[in-house]
Amino acid sequence: MMDPQETILLEEKIAELEGRMRKIQDEKLKLQSDIDFLTREKEILMRALDDFKQIESTMEEVRIKNIQLESQLASMISSQKHTEKAVNKMNTSKPKGFKA
């Protein structure tokens, strides 16, 4: 049998170890909570990144379409000027055989 003083020392040691275990469990729970929070944050950021990439892609498509439309507009303006010159030339020239 152990002497009472050894028993008291062992009980104190056990109580101290149990206290440390509770503290470690609390820290473990906090760390798990932090991990869960960071995992959710990562998911949110990954979705935002996907959205950003989609926006970039859409912007590039719009930029290309804008270039195409600018080219079409320039072509139409050039064609309109050419047509106006032809009409003006027709209006200012006298028909053959016409005497004024």
mmCIF file of C-alpha atoms in Angstrom:
data_model
loop_
_atom_site.group_PDB
_atom_site.id
_atom_site.type_symbol
_atom_site.label_atom_id
_atom_site.label_comp_id
_atom_site.label_asym_id
_atom_site.label_seq_id
_atom_site.Cartn_x
_atom_site.Cartn_y
_atom_site.Cartn_z
ATOM 1 C CA MET A 1 0.000 0.000 0.000
ATOM 2 C CA MET A 2 1.141 3.570 -0.746
ATOM 3 C CA ASP A 3 1.752 6.000 1.950
ATOM 4 C CA PRO A 4 -0.771 8.860 2.192
ATOM 5 C CA GLN A 5 1.721 11.477 1.055
ATOM 6 C CA GLU A 6 2.467 9.558 -2.169
ATOM 7 C CA THR A 7 -1.261 9.132 -2.737
ATOM 8 C CA ILE A 8 -1.795 12.885 -2.359
ATOM 9 C CA LEU A 9 1.086 13.613 -4.765
ATOM 10 C CA LEU A 10 -0.323 11.145 -7.317
ATOM 11 C CA GLU A 11 -3.832 12.635 -7.002
ATOM 12 C CA GLU A 12 -2.404 16.133 -7.485
ATOM 13 C CA LYS A 13 -0.444 14.950 -10.507
ATOM 14 C CA ILE A 14 -3.558 13.268 -11.944
ATOM 15 C CA ALA A 15 -5.602 16.442 -11.364
ATOM 16 C CA GLU A 16 -2.876 18.512 -13.035
ATOM 17 C CA LEU A 17 -2.783 16.152 -16.027
ATOM 18 C CA GLU A 18 -6.589 16.195 -16.301
ATOM 19 C CA GLY A 19 -6.458 20.009 -16.272
ATOM 20 C CA ARG A 20 -3.875 19.967 -19.051
ATOM 21 C CA MET A 21 -6.014 17.502 -21.021
ATOM 22 C CA ARG A 22 -9.061 19.801 -20.713
ATOM 23 C CA LYS A 23 -6.938 22.738 -21.842
ATOM 24 C CA ILE A 24 -5.627 20.729 -24.805
ATOM 25 C CA GLN A 25 -9.196 19.665 -25.697
ATOM 26 C CA ASP A 26 -10.324 23.315 -25.539
ATOM 27 C CA GLU A 27 -7.421 24.332 -27.780
ATOM 28 C CA LYS A 28 -8.250 21.481 -30.144
ATOM 29 C CA LEU A 29 -11.885 22.654 -30.367
ATOM 30 C CA LYS A 30 -10.756 26.223 -31.031
ATOM 31 C CA LEU A 31 -8.346 25.055 -33.719
ATOM 32 C CA GLN A 32 -11.079 22.954 -35.339
ATOM 33 C CA SER A 33 -13.376 25.973 -35.253
ATOM 34 C CA ASP A 34 -10.642 28.069 -36.893
ATOM 35 C CA ILE A 35 -10.102 25.374 -39.527
ATOM 36 C CA ASP A 36 -13.839 25.248 -40.271
ATOM 37 C CA PHE A 37 -13.975 29.049 -40.554
ATOM 38 C CA LEU A 38 -10.946 29.158 -42.852
ATOM 39 C CA THR A 39 -12.382 26.354 -44.973
ATOM 40 C CA ARG A 40 -15.588 28.352 -45.449
ATOM 41 C CA GLU A 41 -13.545 31.465 -46.247
ATOM 42 C CA LYS A 42 -11.523 29.491 -48.798
ATOM 43 C CA GLU A 43 -14.719 28.239 -50.452
ATOM 44 C CA ILE A 44 -16.068 31.792 -50.641
ATOM 45 C CA LEU A 45 -12.807 33.078 -52.100
ATOM 46 C CA MET A 46 -12.636 30.244 -54.629
ATOM 47 C CA ARG A 47 -16.180 31.044 -55.793
ATOM 48 C CA ALA A 48 -15.236 34.723 -56.016
ATOM 49 C CA LEU A 49 -12.162 33.784 -58.049
ATOM 50 C CA ASP A 50 -14.316 31.706 -60.397
ATOM 51 C CA ASP A 51 -16.709 34.651 -60.753
ATOM 52 C CA PHE A 52 -13.774 36.986 -61.430
ATOM 53 C CA LYS A 53 -12.397 34.647 -64.097
ATOM 54 C CA GLN A 54 -15.836 34.514 -65.728
ATOM 55 C CA ILE A 55 -16.041 38.315 -65.672
ATOM 56 C CA GLU A 56 -12.575 38.540 -67.241
ATOM 57 C CA SER A 57 -13.652 36.123 -69.958
ATOM 58 C CA THR A 58 -16.836 38.097 -70.597
ATOM 59 C CA MET A 59 -14.836 41.339 -70.719
ATOM 60 C CA GLU A 60 -12.525 39.822 -73.334
ATOM 61 C CA GLU A 61 -15.523 38.693 -75.397
ATOM 62 C CA VAL A 62 -17.036 42.184 -75.149
ATOM 63 C CA ARG A 63 -13.689 43.769 -76.099
ATOM 64 C CA ILE A 64 -13.445 41.561 -79.190
ATOM 65 C CA LYS A 65 -17.073 42.302 -80.124
ATOM 66 C CA ASN A 66 -16.394 46.029 -79.663
ATOM 67 C CA ILE A 67 -13.426 45.832 -82.031
ATOM 68 C CA GLN A 68 -15.609 44.034 -84.584
ATOM 69 C CA LEU A 69 -18.370 46.628 -84.243
ATOM 70 C CA GLU A 70 -15.894 49.513 -84.562
ATOM 71 C CA SER A 71 -14.561 47.928 -87.746
ATOM 72 C CA GLN A 72 -18.081 47.480 -89.124
ATOM 73 C CA LEU A 73 -18.926 51.085 -88.235
ATOM 74 C CA ALA A 74 -15.800 52.394 -89.971
ATOM 75 C CA SER A 75 -16.691 50.339 -93.040
ATOM 76 C CA MET A 76 -20.268 51.633 -93.038
ATOM 77 C CA ILE A 77 -19.126 55.254 -92.647
ATOM 78 C CA SER A 78 -16.677 54.817 -95.520
ATOM 79 C CA SER A 79 -19.393 53.256 -97.662
ATOM 80 C CA GLN A 80 -21.805 56.068 -96.792
ATOM 81 C CA LYS A 81 -19.229 58.724 -97.751
ATOM 82 C CA HIS A 82 -18.547 56.928 -101.027
ATOM 83 C CA THR A 83 -22.289 56.738 -101.756
ATOM 84 C CA GLU A 84 -22.788 60.432 -100.888
ATOM 85 C CA LYS A 85 -19.946 61.418 -103.239
ATOM 86 C CA ALA A 86 -21.472 59.330 -106.016
ATOM 87 C CA VAL A 87 -24.919 60.870 -105.465
ATOM 88 C CA ASN A 88 -23.466 64.397 -105.369
ATOM 89 C CA LYS A 89 -21.524 63.708 -108.546
ATOM 90 C CA MET A 90 -24.690 62.464 -110.227
ATOM 91 C CA ASN A 91 -26.653 65.523 -109.083
ATOM 92 C CA THR A 92 -24.036 68.000 -110.266
ATOM 93 C CA SER A 93 -23.266 66.447 -113.634
ATOM 94 C CA LYS A 94 -25.431 67.282 -116.630
ATOM 95 C CA PRO A 95 -27.003 64.459 -118.529
ATOM 96 C CA LYS A 96 -25.631 63.959 -122.045
ATOM 97 C CA GLY A 97 -27.596 65.758 -124.652
ATOM 98 C CA PHE A 98 -29.112 68.151 -122.123
ATOM 99 C CA LYS A 99 -28.804 71.825 -123.064
ATOM 100 C CA ALA A 100 -29.490 74.500 -120.581
#
